[in-house]
Structures are given as C-alpha cells and as structure tokens.
XYZ file of C-alpha atoms in Angstrom:
484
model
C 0.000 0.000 0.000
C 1.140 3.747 -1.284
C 1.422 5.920 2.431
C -1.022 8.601 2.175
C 0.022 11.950 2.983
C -1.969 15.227 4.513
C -2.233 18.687 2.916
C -2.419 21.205 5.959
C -3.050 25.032 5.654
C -2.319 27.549 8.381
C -3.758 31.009 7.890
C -2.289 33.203 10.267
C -2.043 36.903 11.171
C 1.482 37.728 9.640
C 1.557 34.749 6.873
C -0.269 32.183 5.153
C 1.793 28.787 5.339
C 0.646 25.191 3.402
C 2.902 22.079 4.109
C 2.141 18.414 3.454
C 2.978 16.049 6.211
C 3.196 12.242 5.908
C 1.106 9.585 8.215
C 3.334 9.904 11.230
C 3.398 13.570 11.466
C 6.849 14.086 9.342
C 6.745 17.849 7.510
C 7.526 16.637 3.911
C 7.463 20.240 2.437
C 6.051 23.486 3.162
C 5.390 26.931 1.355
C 4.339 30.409 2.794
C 3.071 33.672 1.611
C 3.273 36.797 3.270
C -0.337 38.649 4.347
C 0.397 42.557 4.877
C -1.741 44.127 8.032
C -2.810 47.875 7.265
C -3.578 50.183 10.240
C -5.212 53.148 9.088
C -5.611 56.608 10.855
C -7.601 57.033 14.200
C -11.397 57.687 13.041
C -13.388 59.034 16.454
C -10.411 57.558 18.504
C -10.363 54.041 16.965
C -7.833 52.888 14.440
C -8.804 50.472 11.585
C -6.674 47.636 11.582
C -7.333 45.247 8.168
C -5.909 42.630 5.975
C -6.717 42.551 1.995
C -8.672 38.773 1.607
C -7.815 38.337 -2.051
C -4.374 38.719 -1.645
C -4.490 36.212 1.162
C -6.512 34.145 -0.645
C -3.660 34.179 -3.988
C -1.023 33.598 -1.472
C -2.729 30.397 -0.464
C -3.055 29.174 -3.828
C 0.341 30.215 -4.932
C 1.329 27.765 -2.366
C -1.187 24.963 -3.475
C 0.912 25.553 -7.174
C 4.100 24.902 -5.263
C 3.174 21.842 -3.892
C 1.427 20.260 -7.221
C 4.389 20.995 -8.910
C 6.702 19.663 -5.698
C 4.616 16.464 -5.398
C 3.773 15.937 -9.240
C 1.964 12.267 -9.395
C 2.570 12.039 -5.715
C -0.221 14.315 -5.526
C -2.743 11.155 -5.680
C -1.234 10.005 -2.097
C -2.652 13.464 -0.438
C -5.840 11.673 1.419
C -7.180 14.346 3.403
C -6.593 18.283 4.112
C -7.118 20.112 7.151
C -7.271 24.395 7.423
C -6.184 26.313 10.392
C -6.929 30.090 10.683
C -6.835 33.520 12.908
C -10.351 32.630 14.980
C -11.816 36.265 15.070
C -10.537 37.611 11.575
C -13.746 38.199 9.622
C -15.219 39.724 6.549
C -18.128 40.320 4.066
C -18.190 39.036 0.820
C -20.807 38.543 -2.443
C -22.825 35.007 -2.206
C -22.855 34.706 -6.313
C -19.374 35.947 -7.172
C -17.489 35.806 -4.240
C -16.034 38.975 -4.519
C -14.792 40.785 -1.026
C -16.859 43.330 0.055
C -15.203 44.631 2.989
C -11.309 44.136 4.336
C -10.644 41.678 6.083
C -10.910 42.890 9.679
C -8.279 42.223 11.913
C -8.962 40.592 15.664
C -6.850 43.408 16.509
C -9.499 45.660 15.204
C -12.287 47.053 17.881
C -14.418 49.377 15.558
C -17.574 48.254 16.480
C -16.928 48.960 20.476
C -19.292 51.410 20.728
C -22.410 49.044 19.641
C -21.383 47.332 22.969
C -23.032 49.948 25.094
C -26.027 49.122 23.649
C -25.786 45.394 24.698
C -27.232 44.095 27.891
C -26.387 41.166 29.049
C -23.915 39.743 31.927
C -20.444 38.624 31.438
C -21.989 35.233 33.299
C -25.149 34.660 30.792
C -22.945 35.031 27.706
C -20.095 32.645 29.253
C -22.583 30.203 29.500
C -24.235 30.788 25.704
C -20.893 30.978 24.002
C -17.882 30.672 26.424
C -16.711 34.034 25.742
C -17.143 37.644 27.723
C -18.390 40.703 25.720
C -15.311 42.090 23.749
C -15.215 44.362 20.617
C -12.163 41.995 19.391
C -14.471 39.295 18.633
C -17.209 39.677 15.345
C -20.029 40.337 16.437
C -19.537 43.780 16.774
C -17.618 43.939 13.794
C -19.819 42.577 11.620
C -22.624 45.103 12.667
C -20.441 47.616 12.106
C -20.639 46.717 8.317
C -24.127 46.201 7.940
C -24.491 49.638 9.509
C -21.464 51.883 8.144
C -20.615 50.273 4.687
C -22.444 50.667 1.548
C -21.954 47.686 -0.523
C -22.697 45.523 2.146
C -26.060 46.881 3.178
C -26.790 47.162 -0.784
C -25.264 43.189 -1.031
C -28.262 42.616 1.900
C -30.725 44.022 0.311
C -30.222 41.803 -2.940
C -29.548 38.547 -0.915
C -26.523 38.243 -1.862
C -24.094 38.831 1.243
C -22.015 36.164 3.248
C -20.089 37.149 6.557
C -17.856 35.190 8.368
C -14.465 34.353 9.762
C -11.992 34.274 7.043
C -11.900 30.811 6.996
C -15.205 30.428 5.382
C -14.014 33.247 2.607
C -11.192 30.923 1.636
C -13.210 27.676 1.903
C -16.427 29.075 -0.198
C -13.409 29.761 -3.311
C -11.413 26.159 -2.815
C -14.209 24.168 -1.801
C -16.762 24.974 -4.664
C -18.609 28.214 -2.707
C -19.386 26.398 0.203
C -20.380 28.813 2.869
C -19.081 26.597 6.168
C -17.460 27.218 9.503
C -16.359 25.178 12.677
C -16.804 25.139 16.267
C -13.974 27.181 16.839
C -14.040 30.210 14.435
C -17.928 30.392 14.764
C -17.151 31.058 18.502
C -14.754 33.851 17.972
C -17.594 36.024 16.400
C -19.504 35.917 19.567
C -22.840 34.726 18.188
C -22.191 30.790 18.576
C -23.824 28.657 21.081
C -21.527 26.252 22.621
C -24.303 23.920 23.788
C -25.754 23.659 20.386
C -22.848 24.182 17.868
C -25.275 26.251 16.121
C -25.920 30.026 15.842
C -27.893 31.541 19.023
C -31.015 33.223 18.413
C -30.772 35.432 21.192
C -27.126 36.819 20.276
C -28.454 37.197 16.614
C -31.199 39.405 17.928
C -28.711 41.276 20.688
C -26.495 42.084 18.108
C -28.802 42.628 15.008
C -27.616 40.259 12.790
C -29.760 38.103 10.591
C -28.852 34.230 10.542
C -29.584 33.851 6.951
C -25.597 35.822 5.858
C -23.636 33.591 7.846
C -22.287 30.010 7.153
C -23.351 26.572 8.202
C -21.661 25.787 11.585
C -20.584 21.958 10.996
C -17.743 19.957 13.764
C -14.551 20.197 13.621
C -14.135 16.975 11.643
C -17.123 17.324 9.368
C -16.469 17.079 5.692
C -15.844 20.703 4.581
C -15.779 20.402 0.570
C -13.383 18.826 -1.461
C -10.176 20.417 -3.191
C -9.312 20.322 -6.474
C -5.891 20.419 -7.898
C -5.920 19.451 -11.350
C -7.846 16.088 -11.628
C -7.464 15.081 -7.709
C -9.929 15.911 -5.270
C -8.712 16.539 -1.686
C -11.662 16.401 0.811
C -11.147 18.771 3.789
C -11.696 16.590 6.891
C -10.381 19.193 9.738
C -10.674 22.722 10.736
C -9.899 23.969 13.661
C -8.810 27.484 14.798
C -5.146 27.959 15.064
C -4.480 27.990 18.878
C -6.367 25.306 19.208
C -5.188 23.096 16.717
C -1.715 23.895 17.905
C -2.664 21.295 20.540
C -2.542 18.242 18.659
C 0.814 18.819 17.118
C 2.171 15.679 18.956
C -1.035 13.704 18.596
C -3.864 14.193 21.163
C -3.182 16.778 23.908
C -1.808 16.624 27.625
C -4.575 16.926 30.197
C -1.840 17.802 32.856
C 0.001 20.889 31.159
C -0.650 24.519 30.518
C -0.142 25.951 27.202
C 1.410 29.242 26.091
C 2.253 30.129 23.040
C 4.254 33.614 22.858
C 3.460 34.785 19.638
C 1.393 38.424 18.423
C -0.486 37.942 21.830
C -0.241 35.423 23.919
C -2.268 32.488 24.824
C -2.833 30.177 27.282
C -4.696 26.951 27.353
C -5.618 24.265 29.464
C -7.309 21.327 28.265
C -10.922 20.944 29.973
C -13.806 18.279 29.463
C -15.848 20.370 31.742
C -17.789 23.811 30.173
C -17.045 25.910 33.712
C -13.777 27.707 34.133
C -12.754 29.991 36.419
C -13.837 33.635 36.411
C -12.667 35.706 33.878
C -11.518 33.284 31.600
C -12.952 31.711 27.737
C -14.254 28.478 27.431
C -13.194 27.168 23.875
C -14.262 24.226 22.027
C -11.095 22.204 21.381
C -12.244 19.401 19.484
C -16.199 18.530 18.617
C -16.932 15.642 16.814
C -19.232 14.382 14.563
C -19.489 11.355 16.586
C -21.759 11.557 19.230
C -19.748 8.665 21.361
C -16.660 10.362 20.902
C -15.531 12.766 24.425
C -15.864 16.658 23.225
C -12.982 18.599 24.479
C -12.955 22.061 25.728
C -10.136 24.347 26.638
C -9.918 26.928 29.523
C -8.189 29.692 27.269
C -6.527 33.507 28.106
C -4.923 36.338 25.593
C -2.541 38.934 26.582
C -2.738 40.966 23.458
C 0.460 43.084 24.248
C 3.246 40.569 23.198
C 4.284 40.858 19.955
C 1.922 43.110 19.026
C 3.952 45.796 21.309
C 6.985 45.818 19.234
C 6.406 48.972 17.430
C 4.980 50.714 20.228
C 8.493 49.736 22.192
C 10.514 50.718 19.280
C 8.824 53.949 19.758
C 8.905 54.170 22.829
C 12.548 53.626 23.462
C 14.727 54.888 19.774
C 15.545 51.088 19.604
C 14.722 48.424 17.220
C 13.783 45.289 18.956
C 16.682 42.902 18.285
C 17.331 39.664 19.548
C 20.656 41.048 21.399
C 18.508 44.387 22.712
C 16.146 41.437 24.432
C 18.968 39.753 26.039
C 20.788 42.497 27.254
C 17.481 43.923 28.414
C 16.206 40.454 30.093
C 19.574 40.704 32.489
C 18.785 43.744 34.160
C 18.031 43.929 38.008
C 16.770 47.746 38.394
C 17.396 49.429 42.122
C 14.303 51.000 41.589
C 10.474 50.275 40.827
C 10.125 49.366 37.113
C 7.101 47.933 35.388
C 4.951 48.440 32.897
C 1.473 48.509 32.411
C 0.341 46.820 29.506
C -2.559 47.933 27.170
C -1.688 47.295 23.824
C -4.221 45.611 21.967
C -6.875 45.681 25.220
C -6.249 44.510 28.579
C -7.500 41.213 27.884
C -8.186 38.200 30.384
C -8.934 38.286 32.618
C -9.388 42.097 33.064
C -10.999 42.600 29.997
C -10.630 46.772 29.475
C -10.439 48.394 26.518
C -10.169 52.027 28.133
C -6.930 52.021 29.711
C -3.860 53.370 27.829
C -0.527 52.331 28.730
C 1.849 53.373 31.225
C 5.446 52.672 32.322
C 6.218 53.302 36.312
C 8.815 55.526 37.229
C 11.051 56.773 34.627
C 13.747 54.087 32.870
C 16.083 53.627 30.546
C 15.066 52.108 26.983
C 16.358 48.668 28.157
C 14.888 48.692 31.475
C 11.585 49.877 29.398
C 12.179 46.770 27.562
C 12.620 44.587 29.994
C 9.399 46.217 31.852
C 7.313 45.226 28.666
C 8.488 41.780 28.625
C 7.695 40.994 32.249
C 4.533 42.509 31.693
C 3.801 39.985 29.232
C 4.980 37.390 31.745
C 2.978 39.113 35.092
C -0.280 38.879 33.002
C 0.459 35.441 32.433
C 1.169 34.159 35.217
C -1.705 36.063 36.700
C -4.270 33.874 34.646
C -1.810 30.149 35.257
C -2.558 30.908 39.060
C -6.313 31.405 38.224
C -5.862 28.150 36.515
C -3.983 26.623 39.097
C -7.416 27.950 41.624
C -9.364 24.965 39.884
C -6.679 22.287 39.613
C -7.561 20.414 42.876
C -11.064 18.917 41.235
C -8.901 17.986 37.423
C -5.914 15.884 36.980
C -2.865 17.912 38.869
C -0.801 20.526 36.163
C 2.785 18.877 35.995
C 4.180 21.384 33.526
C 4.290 24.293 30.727
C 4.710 23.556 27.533
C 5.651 26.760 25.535
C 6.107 27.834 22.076
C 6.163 31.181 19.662
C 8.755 33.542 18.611
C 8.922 34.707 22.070
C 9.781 31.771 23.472
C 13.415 31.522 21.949
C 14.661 33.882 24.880
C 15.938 31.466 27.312
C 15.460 34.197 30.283
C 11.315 34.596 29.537
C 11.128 30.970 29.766
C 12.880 30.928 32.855
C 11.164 33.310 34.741
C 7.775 31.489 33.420
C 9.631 28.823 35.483
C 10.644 30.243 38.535
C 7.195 32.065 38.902
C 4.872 29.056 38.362
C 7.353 26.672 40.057
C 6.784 23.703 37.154
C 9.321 22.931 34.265
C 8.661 24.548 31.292
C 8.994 22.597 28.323
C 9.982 24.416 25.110
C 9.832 22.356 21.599
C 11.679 22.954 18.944
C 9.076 22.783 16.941
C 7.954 26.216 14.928
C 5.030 24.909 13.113
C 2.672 23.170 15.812
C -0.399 24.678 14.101
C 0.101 23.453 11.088
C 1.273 19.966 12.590
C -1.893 19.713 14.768
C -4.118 20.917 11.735
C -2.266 17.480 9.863
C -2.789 15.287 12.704
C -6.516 16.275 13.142
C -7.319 15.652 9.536
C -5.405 12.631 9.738
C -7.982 11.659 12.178
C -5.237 11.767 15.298
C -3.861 8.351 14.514
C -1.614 6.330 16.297
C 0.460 6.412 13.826
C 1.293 10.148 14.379
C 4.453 10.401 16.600
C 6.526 13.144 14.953
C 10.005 13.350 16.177
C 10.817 16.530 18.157
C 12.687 18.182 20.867
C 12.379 19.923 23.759
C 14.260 22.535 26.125
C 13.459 22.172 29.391
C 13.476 25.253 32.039
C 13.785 24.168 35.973
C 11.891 26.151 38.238
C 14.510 28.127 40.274
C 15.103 30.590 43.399
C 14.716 33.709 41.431
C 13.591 36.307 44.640
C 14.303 39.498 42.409
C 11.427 38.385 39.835
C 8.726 37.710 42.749
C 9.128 40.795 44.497
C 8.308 42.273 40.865
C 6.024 40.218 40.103
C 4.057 41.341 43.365
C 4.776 45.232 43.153
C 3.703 44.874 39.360
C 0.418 43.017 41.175
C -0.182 46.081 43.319
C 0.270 48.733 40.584
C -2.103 46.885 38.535
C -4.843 46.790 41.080
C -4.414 50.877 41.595
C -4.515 51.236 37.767
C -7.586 49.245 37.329
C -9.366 51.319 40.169
C-alpha cells in the first residue's frame, strides 16, 4: 500500500503557510506567503486595523501551485486536508461571485466597540451561551459595524446576496466549490455561537442585530468541509480547527496535565478541559467537537494577553531602539534598584481584566532597556496572573505537571525561565515552529496512532529567582491601583 500523505493550511495573522505532512506527522514540504496588516488613521479615537482577503486568498493558492508541482503524481497520495486560521478575523463578501466586500478585519481591530453599550447582558449569561465575555475583538460587533457603516454591504443585503464570516469560510467558499461553512472554533470567535448547540444563538443574533440567513453553516470540527481540487485530484477537507487550538494536537492528542502558552502576536494560554465551567474571567473554547456523538468533546480553559508581539512597534517607539534579539537579552539581564514595570494595554487589557479604556503606562522613569525589559515581564505578570487562576481549579482535574511553551517569544531562554521560577513547574519548550500546522495534519489525519513526529524539547527548571517575585508582586499592586 502507497502511504497517504496530509495537505495542511495555516492562515495566520502575519503569513499564510501550506505544508504536506506524511502519516506519522513528518513535515515533507512546506510553502508560505506573506499577508500585509494595514492600520489606518484614528477615526473618532479608533484605528482600523485590516488585511486585503484576495491577496491572502492568492497567497494560499500560490502555495497549493508549489506543492502540485513539488509532489507531481505524488499528488494522488494526499488523502485528506485540514485548514487552520486567525479565529476572530472576519469579513463580508458577495454570495454569487465571491467577490470581497469589505477588508478583512483584523482581531486586533475594535471598531464596532461602541455598539457594545447598547448590549445588555452579563459577562456570566454570555459565558454560558458561548464561552466568551463581551469584547469588541471578537465579530459580532464587527460585523454590525458593516451592515451599519458600509455601503456595498447593506446594498449586497438588500439583494440577498451577502455572506459574513471568519476568514476561513471566505477561503473555503473559493477552494471548496462556494461552500459557505465554519467550525466550532471560528464560529465562537464572532460571539454569536452557542456552545451547547454548535449552532448560531437566536438570542445573540437578535442582541447584536444580525440576521442568521448571511452567515455560514456551523458543521464539527471533523465534518467534511468540501473537497479540493488540484488538477484532476480531489482533496476532501476533513479538519478545521482554529489555530491555537489546533496547535494542541501537534504531537497527537493533547496533555490533560500541562498549561499551554504560546508567545506569539499575543499570547495564549490553554488548558485542556472536558468540563464547560472555568474559572472567572476566563474563555471556554471548544477544542475538538466531533461528529461522533460517542466520541468525548474537548474544551479548553483559554486567556490572551494581546500586548506581546503586538507591542513591538509601540516599544521601538517608545525607546529609539529596534527590537533585536541582542537588545532582548541584554534587556532580560537587568536587576533595576528601583520600581520598574509596565502597564500593559496594547491591543486591550485582555483576560482576565478585559478593558479596553486604559492606555498604557510605564512606572517611574527608565532607561530604553529597562523599558524593555518592563514590557516583557509585563507579558509574563499577566500570564502568570491567569496560570494561578488556573492553578485555583486544579484540585477537582488531573494535577498541572508542567508548561509547555512555544512562539517567537519563546526563543529567549530568560522569559522561559522566569515562566519557570514564577509558576514553580518545568517549562517545556519544543523545537518545533510549526505546531499549528502539525496539529491541523494530525486532526485531519484523524489523530492516529500512527502520528508520533520526532521533536525536541528545552526544558526550564523552576529556580530561586527572589528578584522576579518581588516584581512580580509590586507589578500586582500597581495593577490593582490602575484598574481602580
């Protein structure tokens, strides 16, 4: 027998990335295209933050080219395909032509905030509906915002001819012969998913004024999404799966007893949950729903500190420095005599907070370094602050034994090491730089047994690290004045 292979696609906020694995999780080849994010000027304080969809959607086929001509006849072995994406990326588009009507909007962007004022209903009511608290960073919002403020989408409404949804559902209604579908995941991320149902709630439709009838058909996450055509061979889609949570199952089916970070444009944290309650002020996210009603649905206890990445440019501003990997280190070995912290609004305080009308603020005044290093323990306060939330809960689930890590941020040795010495568990750090796209292969590979890539992995001891507590717990104090 011929060993099948697996088409994955990961869709992400600074790249779109296709690689073909074979049947025990081996990358065989892999092909990205860049995806350029636009923010525009500040109209009535808010700044538009958006991606172009067409030129997304060429990037991803320019890579599908690459790997016909790469695999030639081999092409035949490819038995299944699974997508990844950017959950709460979204966009409008025409139901006959497919032609974008809108940018895509960036999770980043939070123009529809001010419809939120307007919506009544408590953080604990809409946790239970859809896992999620009331944030303009998710779709719903967003997607009023265009049914209210642009043209050719009320005019598309008016015809019956509009689709909305998460990107993912753009690129799928092009390669999958204009079917308009979605999964458990992305449908979450625009706020208006049910996450007893796996269908669209009819009370967030009618919060948020949205009519059922423009968005796509919520199916699980191992439903049958269309079928792919390159040249003669059809490819059915069996997977899809937003890209945090598919970064899961990169090594097969995930560890109930670790907590997940990945330091990338924000940064996110995930424990793996068969239970729907988490602790307060964190997202319930469905992990993996299947088709199969015997088969356990898995849930994830989830948290986003949007400043990570994201900060760079507002660091390189801040301090006359560009952000190099020897600026980090230098900055990371500091030990300041005096107070200095940062506190961290870029992108939204996020969990489990959750403001949007605090601006950022460093503590007493530093050098550019010390600013730096300020930023990055920021990034590692707020994490820790939701692991210890986590942690809260752990008695009644199977005891947290370690972190496993991943990102661009996690290459600096010292920010995994303080992760360690804070949370007192070993932090594991893979080598391995394309878990979503892995996980997105091993879920439409149907999470065989087979799958057992080979990989590496740093690990971080927890150690006596006094300086970084006492920081950690003026940092706590500062935040709890700020938040006043």
């Amino acid at each position: 027998m011929i060993p099948s292979l697996i088409l994955a696609i990961d869709q992400g906020g600074q790249s779109s990335r296709v690689a073909v694995y074979d049947c025990s999780g081996k990358q065989l080849c892999c092909f990205s295209a860049p995806c350029a994010t636009n923010n525009y000027p500040l109209e009535n304080s808010v700044q538009y933050i958006e991606q172009n969809g067409k030129e997304i959607l060429e990037g991803i086929r320019d890579c599908l080219l690459k790997i016909k001509l790469i695999l030639g006849v081999d092409i035949a072995r490819i038995q299944a395909a699974g997508f990844a994406g950017q959950g709460s990326s979204l966009l409008c588009w025409d139901t006959l032509t497919g032609a974008a009507l809108t940018p895509v909007l960036s999770w980043q962007d939070i123009r529809g905030e001010h419809y939120l004022k307007n919506i009544f209903i408590p953080h604990e009511e809409l946790q239970v509906i859809a896992g999620l608290r009331l944030s303009p960073h998710y779709g719903a919002s967003k997607i009023r915002w265009c049914l209210e403020k642009s043209p050719v989408v009320v005019q598309a409404l008016k015809n019956n001819r509009l689709s909305v949804g998460p990107i993912v559902s753009y690129i799928f209604w092009h390669l999958l012969a204009r079917k308009n579908v979605v999964d458990p995941g992305h449908a979450q991320r625009t706020l208006l998913w049910n996450l007893q149902k796996n269908t669209w709630d009819n009370s967030l439709l009618n919060l948020f004024k949205i009519p059922k009838a423009v968005l796509p058909e919520c199916l699980f996450h191992d439903s049958h999404f269309g079928d792919l055509m390159l040249d003669e061979y059809k490819i059915p889609f069996t997977a899809c799966a937003r890209d945090q949570g598919a970064s899961l199952f990169a090594r097969g089916m995930p560890e109930h007893n670790a907590y997940y970070i990945n330091l990338g444009t924000g940064a996110f944290i995930q424990r793996v949950s068969e239970q729907l309650t988490a602790p307060s002020g964190l997202l319930v996210s469905p992990l993996w729903l299947s088709k199969d009603a015997h088969e356990k649905k898995l849930f994830c206890w989830e948290a986003t500190v949007n400043g990570a990445a994201s900060a760079m440019t507002f660091m390189q501003q801040q301090t006359g420095l560009l952000l190099t990997p020897n600026e980090v280190q230098h900055a990371l070995t500091l030990s300041p005599p005096h107070a200095c912290y940062f506190l961290n609004a870029i992108g939204g305080l996020s969990a489990p907070y959750w403001r949007t009308d605090l601006q950022s603020q460093f503590g007493e005044p530093s050098s550019p370094h010390e600013k730096i290093l300020a930023w990055l323990e920021s990034v590692i306060f707020q994490i820790m602050e939701n692991v210890n939330l986590m942690a809260a809960l752990d008695k009644s689930l199977q005891q947290t034994k370690k972190i496993i890590i991943s990102g661009g941020l996690s290459n600096v040795d010292a920010i995994c090491q303080k992760i360690a010495d804070l949370s007192h568990l070993p932090v594991h750090r893979s080598d391995n730089t394309d878990a979503t796209l892995q996980g997105i292969a091993c879920l439409a590979a149907g999470i065989s047994m087979q799958w057992q890539p080979q990989q590496n992995s740093d690990i971080f001891m927890p150690q006596e690290n006094r300086a970084i507590h006492s920081r950690f717990q003026y940092w706590k104090v500062k935040m709890s004045e700020w938040l006043q």
